Tab-separated table of C-alpha atoms and ligand atoms in Angstrom:
chain	number	residue	atom	x	y	z
C	187	UNK	CA	0.000	0.000	0.000
C	188	UNK	CA	1.542	3.305	-1.110
C	189	UNK	CA	0.955	6.461	0.913
C	190	UNK	CA	-1.779	8.831	-0.224
C	191	UNK	CA	-1.224	10.929	-3.321
C	192	UNK	CA	-0.347	13.881	-1.123
C	193	UNK	CA	2.887	15.613	-2.113
C	194	UNK	CA	5.836	14.369	-0.091
C	195	UNK	CA	6.632	17.735	1.459
C	196	UNK	CA	3.162	17.787	3.034
C	197	UNK	CA	3.344	14.306	4.538
C	198	UNK	CA	3.497	13.268	8.173
C	199	UNK	CA	6.035	10.453	8.544
C	200	UNK	CA	6.749	8.657	11.807
C	201	UNK	CA	10.241	7.225	12.424
C	202	UNK	CA	10.719	4.514	15.062
C	203	UNK	CA	14.096	3.438	16.418
C	204	UNK	CA	14.732	0.722	19.012
C	205	UNK	CA	17.816	-1.060	17.672
C	206	UNK	CA	19.993	-0.686	20.747
C	207	UNK	CA	19.642	1.338	23.946
C	208	UNK	CA	17.612	4.318	22.767
C	209	UNK	CA	13.849	4.245	22.347
C	210	UNK	CA	13.002	7.010	19.926
C	211	UNK	CA	10.101	8.447	17.939
C	212	UNK	CA	10.664	11.101	15.280
C	213	UNK	CA	8.026	12.959	13.295
C	214	UNK	CA	8.773	14.466	9.906
C	215	UNK	CA	6.109	16.961	8.936
C	216	UNK	CA	6.291	19.244	5.890
C	217	UNK	CA	9.874	17.909	5.378
C	218	UNK	CA	11.040	19.190	8.776
C	219	UNK	CA	11.506	17.382	12.070
C	220	UNK	CA	8.504	18.369	14.174
C	221	UNK	CA	9.614	16.050	16.998
C	222	UNK	CA	12.505	13.754	17.782
C	223	UNK	CA	12.004	12.245	21.229
C	224	UNK	CA	14.660	9.968	22.672
C	225	UNK	CA	14.372	7.935	25.872
C	226	UNK	CA	17.948	6.895	26.583
C	227	UNK	CA	18.656	3.815	28.684
C	228	UNK	CA	22.190	4.913	29.544
C	229	UNK	CA	21.564	4.922	33.300
C	230	UNK	CA	20.038	1.410	33.179
C	231	UNK	CA	23.132	-0.095	31.541
C	232	UNK	CA	25.960	2.023	32.934
C	233	UNK	CA	26.401	-0.029	36.124
C	234	UNK	CA	27.047	-3.115	33.953
C	235	UNK	CA	29.653	-1.267	31.846
C	236	UNK	CA	27.870	-2.289	28.630
C	237	UNK	CA	24.427	-2.900	27.148
C	238	UNK	CA	22.414	-5.809	28.554
C	239	UNK	CA	20.107	-6.972	25.714
C	240	UNK	CA	17.313	-8.255	27.976
C	241	UNK	CA	17.162	-5.002	29.942
C	242	UNK	CA	17.213	-3.036	26.677
C	243	UNK	CA	14.210	-4.783	25.129
C	244	UNK	CA	12.151	-4.551	28.335
C	245	UNK	CA	12.848	-0.829	28.576
C	246	UNK	CA	11.808	-0.321	24.914
C	247	UNK	CA	8.548	-2.125	25.631
C	248	UNK	CA	7.840	0.090	28.637
C	249	UNK	CA	8.583	3.354	26.837
C	250	UNK	CA	7.555	3.073	23.210
C	251	UNK	CA	3.800	3.656	23.417
C	252	UNK	CA	4.187	6.497	25.926
C	253	UNK	CA	6.802	8.168	23.773
C	254	UNK	CA	4.620	7.859	20.661
C	255	UNK	CA	1.609	9.377	22.414
C	256	UNK	CA	3.747	12.172	23.816
C	257	UNK	CA	5.206	12.938	20.350
C	258	UNK	CA	1.696	13.292	18.915
C	259	UNK	CA	0.601	15.504	21.818
C	260	UNK	CA	3.683	17.691	21.528
C	261	UNK	CA	3.161	18.287	17.806
C	262	UNK	CA	-0.655	18.425	17.905
C	263	UNK	CA	-0.845	15.701	15.254
C	264	UNK	CA	-3.741	13.246	15.380
C	265	UNK	CA	-2.954	9.679	14.361
C	266	UNK	CA	-5.325	9.829	11.345
C	267	UNK	CA	-2.988	12.423	9.815
C	268	UNK	CA	-0.053	9.988	9.688
C	269	UNK	CA	0.848	9.120	6.086
C	270	UNK	CA	3.618	6.531	6.583
C	271	UNK	CA	5.710	4.822	9.247
C	272	UNK	CA	9.397	3.946	9.059
C	273	UNK	CA	11.062	1.590	11.525
C	274	UNK	CA	14.571	0.235	12.056
C	275	UNK	CA	14.608	-3.500	11.351
C	276	UNK	CA	18.409	-3.914	11.020
C	277	UNK	CA	21.031	-4.167	12.386
C	278	UNK	CA	20.780	-4.227	16.173
C	279	UNK	CA	19.757	-6.357	19.135
C	280	UNK	CA	17.133	-8.933	18.186
C	281	UNK	CA	14.709	-8.377	21.047
C	282	UNK	CA	15.030	-4.607	20.806
C	283	UNK	CA	14.400	-4.549	17.047
C	284	UNK	CA	11.346	-6.754	17.539
C	285	UNK	CA	9.733	-4.261	19.913
C	286	UNK	CA	10.060	-1.418	17.402
C	287	UNK	CA	8.966	-3.457	14.389
C	288	UNK	CA	6.001	-4.972	16.270
C	289	UNK	CA	4.853	-1.534	17.402
C	290	UNK	CA	5.280	-0.032	13.926
C	291	UNK	CA	3.503	-2.923	12.225
C	292	UNK	CA	0.577	-2.795	14.655
C	293	UNK	CA	0.272	0.949	14.201
C	294	UNK	CA	0.480	0.771	10.400
C	295	UNK	CA	-2.078	-2.042	10.290
C	296	UNK	CA	-4.512	-0.211	12.564
C	297	UNK	CA	-4.194	3.038	10.605
C	298	UNK	CA	-4.099	1.260	7.211
C	299	UNK	CA	-0.888	3.067	6.333
C	300	UNK	CA	2.344	1.774	4.765
C	301	UNK	CA	5.312	0.707	6.874
C	302	UNK	CA	8.907	0.844	5.645
C	303	UNK	CA	11.684	-1.298	7.123
C	304	UNK	CA	14.831	0.798	7.438
C	305	UNK	CA	18.520	-0.034	7.792
C	306	UNK	CA	19.490	2.143	10.720
C	307	UNK	CA	23.100	2.474	9.516
C	308	UNK	CA	21.952	4.061	6.262
C	309	UNK	CA	19.721	6.306	8.344
C	310	UNK	CA	22.789	7.609	10.222
C	311	UNK	CA	23.788	9.233	6.926
C	312	UNK	CA	20.196	10.300	6.161
C	313	UNK	CA	20.553	12.645	9.151
C	314	UNK	CA	22.768	14.687	6.778
C	315	UNK	CA	20.003	15.006	4.151
C	316	UNK	CA	17.885	17.451	6.118
C	317	UNK	CA	17.901	20.827	4.310
C	318	UNK	CA	20.932	19.826	2.210
C	319	UNK	CA	21.238	19.521	-1.521
C	320	UNK	CA	23.675	16.642	-1.900
C	321	UNK	CA	25.803	16.115	-4.945
C	322	UNK	CA	25.857	12.404	-5.918
C	323	UNK	CA	27.790	10.189	-6.073
C	324	UNK	CA	28.949	11.055	-2.569
C	325	UNK	CA	30.974	9.310	0.097
C	326	UNK	CA	29.667	8.613	3.591
C	327	UNK	CA	31.262	7.477	6.829
C	328	UNK	CA	29.391	6.157	9.854
C	329	UNK	CA	31.327	6.053	13.096
C	330	UNK	CA	29.199	4.693	15.888
C	331	UNK	CA	29.311	2.462	18.941
C	332	UNK	CA	28.742	-0.682	16.890
C	333	UNK	CA	29.978	0.197	13.406
C	334	UNK	CA	32.618	1.989	11.387
C	335	UNK	CA	31.395	1.810	7.788
C	336	UNK	CA	32.485	3.653	4.668
C	337	UNK	CA	29.941	3.923	1.838
C	338	UNK	CA	29.660	5.162	-1.698
C	339	UNK	CA	26.230	6.764	-2.050
C	340	UNK	CA	24.825	6.548	-5.562
C	341	UNK	CA	21.766	8.499	-4.443
C	342	UNK	CA	19.809	9.016	-1.202
C	343	UNK	CA	18.803	5.366	-0.836
C	344	UNK	CA	21.367	3.311	-2.760
C	345	UNK	CA	24.477	2.849	-0.649
C	346	UNK	CA	27.409	0.614	-1.508
C	347	UNK	CA	29.617	-0.558	1.364
C	348	UNK	CA	33.297	0.117	0.591
C	349	UNK	CA	34.878	-0.844	3.900
C	350	UNK	CA	34.267	-1.519	7.570
C	351	UNK	CA	36.127	-2.255	10.738
C	352	UNK	CA	37.761	-5.659	10.920
C	353	UNK	CA	37.614	-5.726	14.704
C	354	UNK	CA	36.271	-3.170	17.210
C	355	UNK	CA	34.083	-0.267	16.132
C	356	UNK	CA	35.513	3.181	16.745
C	357	UNK	CA	32.953	4.140	19.431
C	358	UNK	CA	33.457	0.783	21.130
C	359	UNK	CA	37.183	1.584	21.476
C	360	UNK	CA	36.358	5.036	22.897
C	361	UNK	CA	34.139	3.269	25.429
C	362	UNK	CA	36.814	0.679	26.311
C	363	UNK	CA	39.496	3.326	26.742
C	364	UNK	CA	36.983	5.280	28.843
C	365	UNK	CA	36.615	2.248	31.080
C	366	UNK	CA	40.426	1.875	31.386
C	367	UNK	CA	40.504	5.507	32.504
C	368	UNK	CA	37.729	4.880	35.072
C	369	UNK	CA	35.262	7.106	33.219
C	370	UNK	CA	31.488	6.463	33.181
C	371	UNK	CA	29.907	4.373	30.386
C	372	UNK	CA	29.542	5.181	27.526
C	373	UNK	CA	32.999	6.686	27.653
C	374	UNK	CA	33.209	8.532	24.303
C	375	UNK	CA	32.164	12.000	25.398
C	376	UNK	CA	34.045	11.684	28.715
C	377	UNK	CA	37.257	10.781	26.868
C	378	UNK	CA	36.750	13.855	24.670
C	379	UNK	CA	36.249	16.100	27.717
C	380	UNK	CA	39.330	14.729	29.452
C	381	UNK	CA	41.386	15.078	26.252
C	382	UNK	CA	40.751	18.847	26.283
C	383	UNK	CA	42.984	19.066	29.364
C	384	UNK	CA	45.769	16.886	27.931
C	385	UNK	CA	48.676	17.147	25.515
C	386	UNK	CA	47.998	15.119	22.366
C	387	UNK	CA	51.699	15.019	21.455
C	388	UNK	CA	52.781	13.452	24.774
C	389	UNK	CA	52.249	9.813	23.804
C	390	UNK	CA	52.495	7.954	20.562
C	391	UNK	CA	49.824	5.278	20.155
C	392	UNK	CA	50.098	3.300	16.913
C	393	UNK	CA	46.986	2.535	14.864
C	394	UNK	CA	46.979	-0.327	12.360
C	395	UNK	CA	46.504	0.927	8.831
C	396	UNK	CA	45.223	-1.676	6.389
C	397	UNK	CA	46.730	-0.913	2.983
C	398	UNK	CA	44.854	-1.277	-0.312
C	399	UNK	CA	41.546	-1.616	1.472
C	400	UNK	CA	38.899	0.682	2.875
C	401	UNK	CA	38.680	-1.467	6.013
C	402	UNK	CA	39.544	-0.083	9.435
C	403	UNK	CA	41.157	-1.679	12.481
C	404	UNK	CA	41.041	-0.174	15.966
C	405	UNK	CA	41.872	-3.043	18.301
C	406	UNK	CA	45.631	-2.330	18.048
C	407	UNK	CA	45.286	1.135	19.545
C	408	UNK	CA	43.079	-0.237	22.315
C	409	UNK	CA	45.793	-2.770	23.184
C	410	UNK	CA	48.506	-0.091	23.018
C	411	UNK	CA	46.573	2.083	25.490
C	412	UNK	CA	45.968	-0.951	27.710
C	413	UNK	CA	49.688	-1.858	27.880
C	414	UNK	CA	50.628	1.765	28.502
C	415	UNK	CA	48.205	1.922	31.448
C	416	UNK	CA	49.393	-1.438	32.804
C	417	UNK	CA	52.940	-0.072	32.881
C	418	UNK	CA	52.424	3.570	33.855
C	419	UNK	CA	48.964	3.785	35.446
C	420	UNK	CA	46.525	6.617	34.754
C	421	UNK	CA	48.272	9.522	36.495
C	422	UNK	CA	48.444	11.380	33.182
C	423	UNK	CA	44.915	10.391	32.096
C	424	UNK	CA	44.313	13.676	30.149
C	425	UNK	CA	47.441	13.060	28.009
C	426	UNK	CA	46.393	9.446	27.415
C	427	UNK	CA	42.923	10.592	26.321
C	428	UNK	CA	44.285	13.367	24.069
C	429	UNK	CA	46.968	11.175	22.434
C	430	UNK	CA	44.459	8.349	21.903
C	431	UNK	CA	41.907	10.721	20.351
C	432	UNK	CA	44.582	12.181	18.045
C	433	UNK	CA	45.783	8.733	16.892
C	434	UNK	CA	42.215	7.597	16.117
C	435	UNK	CA	41.468	10.852	14.283
C	436	UNK	CA	44.675	10.663	12.208
C	437	UNK	CA	43.889	7.105	11.140
C	438	UNK	CA	40.319	8.027	10.122
C	439	UNK	CA	41.577	11.005	8.130
C	440	UNK	CA	44.058	8.764	6.277
C	441	UNK	CA	41.168	6.533	5.150
C	442	UNK	CA	39.062	9.553	4.199
C	443	UNK	CA	41.970	10.743	2.119
C	444	UNK	CA	42.310	7.411	0.304
C	445	UNK	CA	38.591	7.457	-0.436
C	446	UNK	CA	38.566	10.952	-1.949
C	447	UNK	CA	41.639	10.126	-4.039
C	448	UNK	CA	39.808	7.185	-5.566
C	449	UNK	CA	36.296	8.664	-5.814
C	450	UNK	CA	36.383	12.259	-6.943
C	451	UNK	CA	33.305	13.326	-4.993
C	452	UNK	CA	32.121	16.808	-4.118
C	453	UNK	CA	30.351	15.826	-0.881
C	454	UNK	CA	31.379	13.585	2.036
C	455	UNK	CA	28.700	12.770	4.633
C	456	UNK	CA	29.337	11.849	8.260
C	457	UNK	CA	27.078	10.298	10.885
C	458	UNK	CA	27.002	8.149	14.026
C	459	UNK	CA	27.584	8.824	17.713
C	460	UNK	CA	31.337	9.417	17.489
C	461	UNK	CA	30.730	12.240	14.996
C	462	UNK	CA	29.543	14.261	18.006
C	463	UNK	CA	33.214	14.517	18.920
C	464	UNK	CA	34.099	18.190	18.289
C	465	UNK	CA	37.818	17.479	17.845
C	466	UNK	CA	37.160	14.839	15.183
C	467	UNK	CA	34.561	17.011	13.401
C	468	UNK	CA	36.911	19.971	13.280
C	469	UNK	CA	39.891	17.958	11.981
C	470	UNK	CA	37.790	16.273	9.270
C	471	UNK	CA	36.246	19.565	8.126
C	472	UNK	CA	39.683	21.242	8.014
C	473	UNK	CA	41.193	18.402	6.017
C	474	UNK	CA	38.381	18.100	3.490
C	475	UNK	CA	38.107	21.835	2.923
C	476	UNK	CA	41.810	21.859	1.946
C	477	UNK	CA	40.979	19.179	-0.623
C	478	UNK	CA	37.970	21.043	-1.984
C	479	UNK	CA	35.431	18.503	-0.687
C	480	UNK	CA	32.408	19.594	1.326
C	481	UNK	CA	32.042	17.785	4.674
C	482	UNK	CA	28.358	17.408	5.582
C	483	UNK	CA	28.148	16.505	9.252
C	484	UNK	CA	25.048	15.039	10.831
C	485	UNK	CA	23.751	17.678	13.281
C	486	UNK	CA	24.983	16.686	16.797
C	487	UNK	CA	21.454	15.952	18.062
C	488	UNK	CA	20.881	13.555	15.138
C	489	UNK	CA	24.193	11.671	15.477
C	490	UNK	CA	23.048	9.160	18.065
C	491	UNK	CA	20.313	6.629	17.393
C	492	UNK	CA	17.028	8.472	16.908
C	493	UNK	CA	13.680	8.160	15.169
C	494	UNK	CA	14.144	11.446	13.294
C	495	UNK	CA	16.763	10.015	10.977
C	496	UNK	CA	14.533	6.966	10.351
C	497	UNK	CA	11.689	9.283	9.296
C	498	UNK	CA	14.039	11.232	7.001
C	499	UNK	CA	15.236	8.081	5.202
C	500	UNK	CA	11.630	6.836	4.957
C	501	UNK	CA	10.691	10.044	3.118
C	502	UNK	CA	13.382	9.294	0.494
C	503	UNK	CA	12.110	5.705	0.135
C	504	UNK	CA	8.659	7.130	-0.593
C	505	UNK	CA	10.120	9.709	-3.004
C	506	UNK	CA	11.834	6.854	-4.894
C	507	UNK	CA	8.475	4.997	-5.040
C	508	UNK	CA	9.940	2.054	-3.114
C	509	UNK	CA	7.462	-0.684	-2.309
C	510	UNK	CA	6.407	-0.607	1.367
C	511	UNK	CA	7.363	-3.561	3.573
C	512	UNK	CA	4.893	-6.310	4.468
C	513	UNK	CA	2.946	-6.200	7.751
C	514	UNK	CA	5.343	-8.779	9.181
C	515	UNK	CA	7.782	-8.791	12.085
C	516	UNK	CA	10.932	-9.197	9.994
C	517	UNK	CA	14.132	-8.264	11.809
C	518	UNK	CA	17.782	-8.745	10.849
C	519	UNK	CA	19.853	-8.452	14.043
C	520	UNK	CA	23.593	-7.992	14.273
C	521	UNK	CA	25.205	-11.415	13.998
G	842	KG4	O1	25.473	5.946	16.974
G	842	KG4	P1	25.391	5.568	18.394
G	842	KG4	O2	24.314	6.159	19.231
G	842	KG4	O3	25.245	4.026	18.613
G	842	KG4	C1	25.317	3.025	17.704
G	842	KG4	O4	24.507	2.988	16.752
G	842	KG4	O5	26.210	2.195	17.915
G	842	KG4	O6	26.832	5.875	19.025
G	842	KG4	C2	27.181	5.616	20.342
G	842	KG4	C3	28.696	5.724	20.444
G	842	KG4	C4	29.233	5.315	21.810
G	842	KG4	O7	30.317	4.427	21.622
G	842	KG4	C5	29.695	6.638	22.411
G	842	KG4	O8	30.763	6.526	23.325
G	842	KG4	C6	30.123	7.384	21.180
G	842	KG4	O9	29.115	7.085	20.235
G	842	KG4	N1	30.216	8.849	21.402
G	842	KG4	C7	31.388	9.535	21.327
G	842	KG4	C8	31.068	10.881	21.664
G	842	KG4	N2	29.714	10.964	21.916
G	842	KG4	C9	29.228	9.688	21.740
G	842	KG4	N3	32.630	9.138	21.033
G	842	KG4	C10	33.593	10.077	21.064
G	842	KG4	N4	33.380	11.382	21.380
G	842	KG4	C11	32.145	11.820	21.687
G	842	KG4	N5	31.927	13.097	21.995
G	843	ZN	ZN1	23.375	3.711	15.400
């Protein structure tokens, strides 16, 4: 079932995200985000130092309907006005994905509206589409807690994976280094804060660079930081954080450079939680502007997992006349 014949820029599109530890509902109305509500589970998981899948899915179940109702109230939208629903169905935690897809399917069925299953990684880059005229083909890099993926974007919805991490994801390494430095979970933003007080040239942490491939590897730097701390302790934690952040940033910029040498693009898109890191953003923007490539960064509030970016990508699926998904609970979790 296709959405009504209404023009796309007048549609109300709901985006639902429950792939990991954020329950989120976004509403795209007249091509702008009217709401993007996120119920984070950070405090539920932090005492375990990582995400507990069973706790995550239970928390999604408790929050999702309340959040949806609140989003409608906040925007003054009645459910009959909804034109389409987009929901993350991959990748992520199985139980968590099932809560979102079940809710979306039930809602779509009750309202007799189409539902679109969305790859939440692609949606990380869709956060860059809002109010931007992108020149295709473009390159895109997602740096999140679970993934580090480099894509060639043929258009808004056709993405070709060029490379990914062979071991830990970049955000995961930030979190692990955060834990080594006794910082709260998730450690990424705390490492960044601590790094502001340190000297990035103090320590030299090596990062593996995989030649002739767009793949990344971050476990080497994690091990290097670990051995340094085993030997010297964390007395100079700010220098450790700053030198680690610099090494990671340098290695990402090297890959970005390889990619723009091979694909002569005008635009390079960036999304995912780690892209909130101001240091990394600034270094990437500086580097690309020297090379004449425009860096389009996901706005900081759309970097983390959120329903807004799911609604944005759904609008491009509709624009491309993609067939809606069946009213079935089909999920493709992270293996
Ligand atoms: O995209 P996201 O919400 O989750 C996944 O889809 O995986 O990203 C979460 C990741 C966490 O690893 C978190 O530590 C990291 O993003 N992160 C940061 C910063 N803010 C969040 N990493 C480095 N610097 C930051 N400021
Ligand atoms: Zn994500």
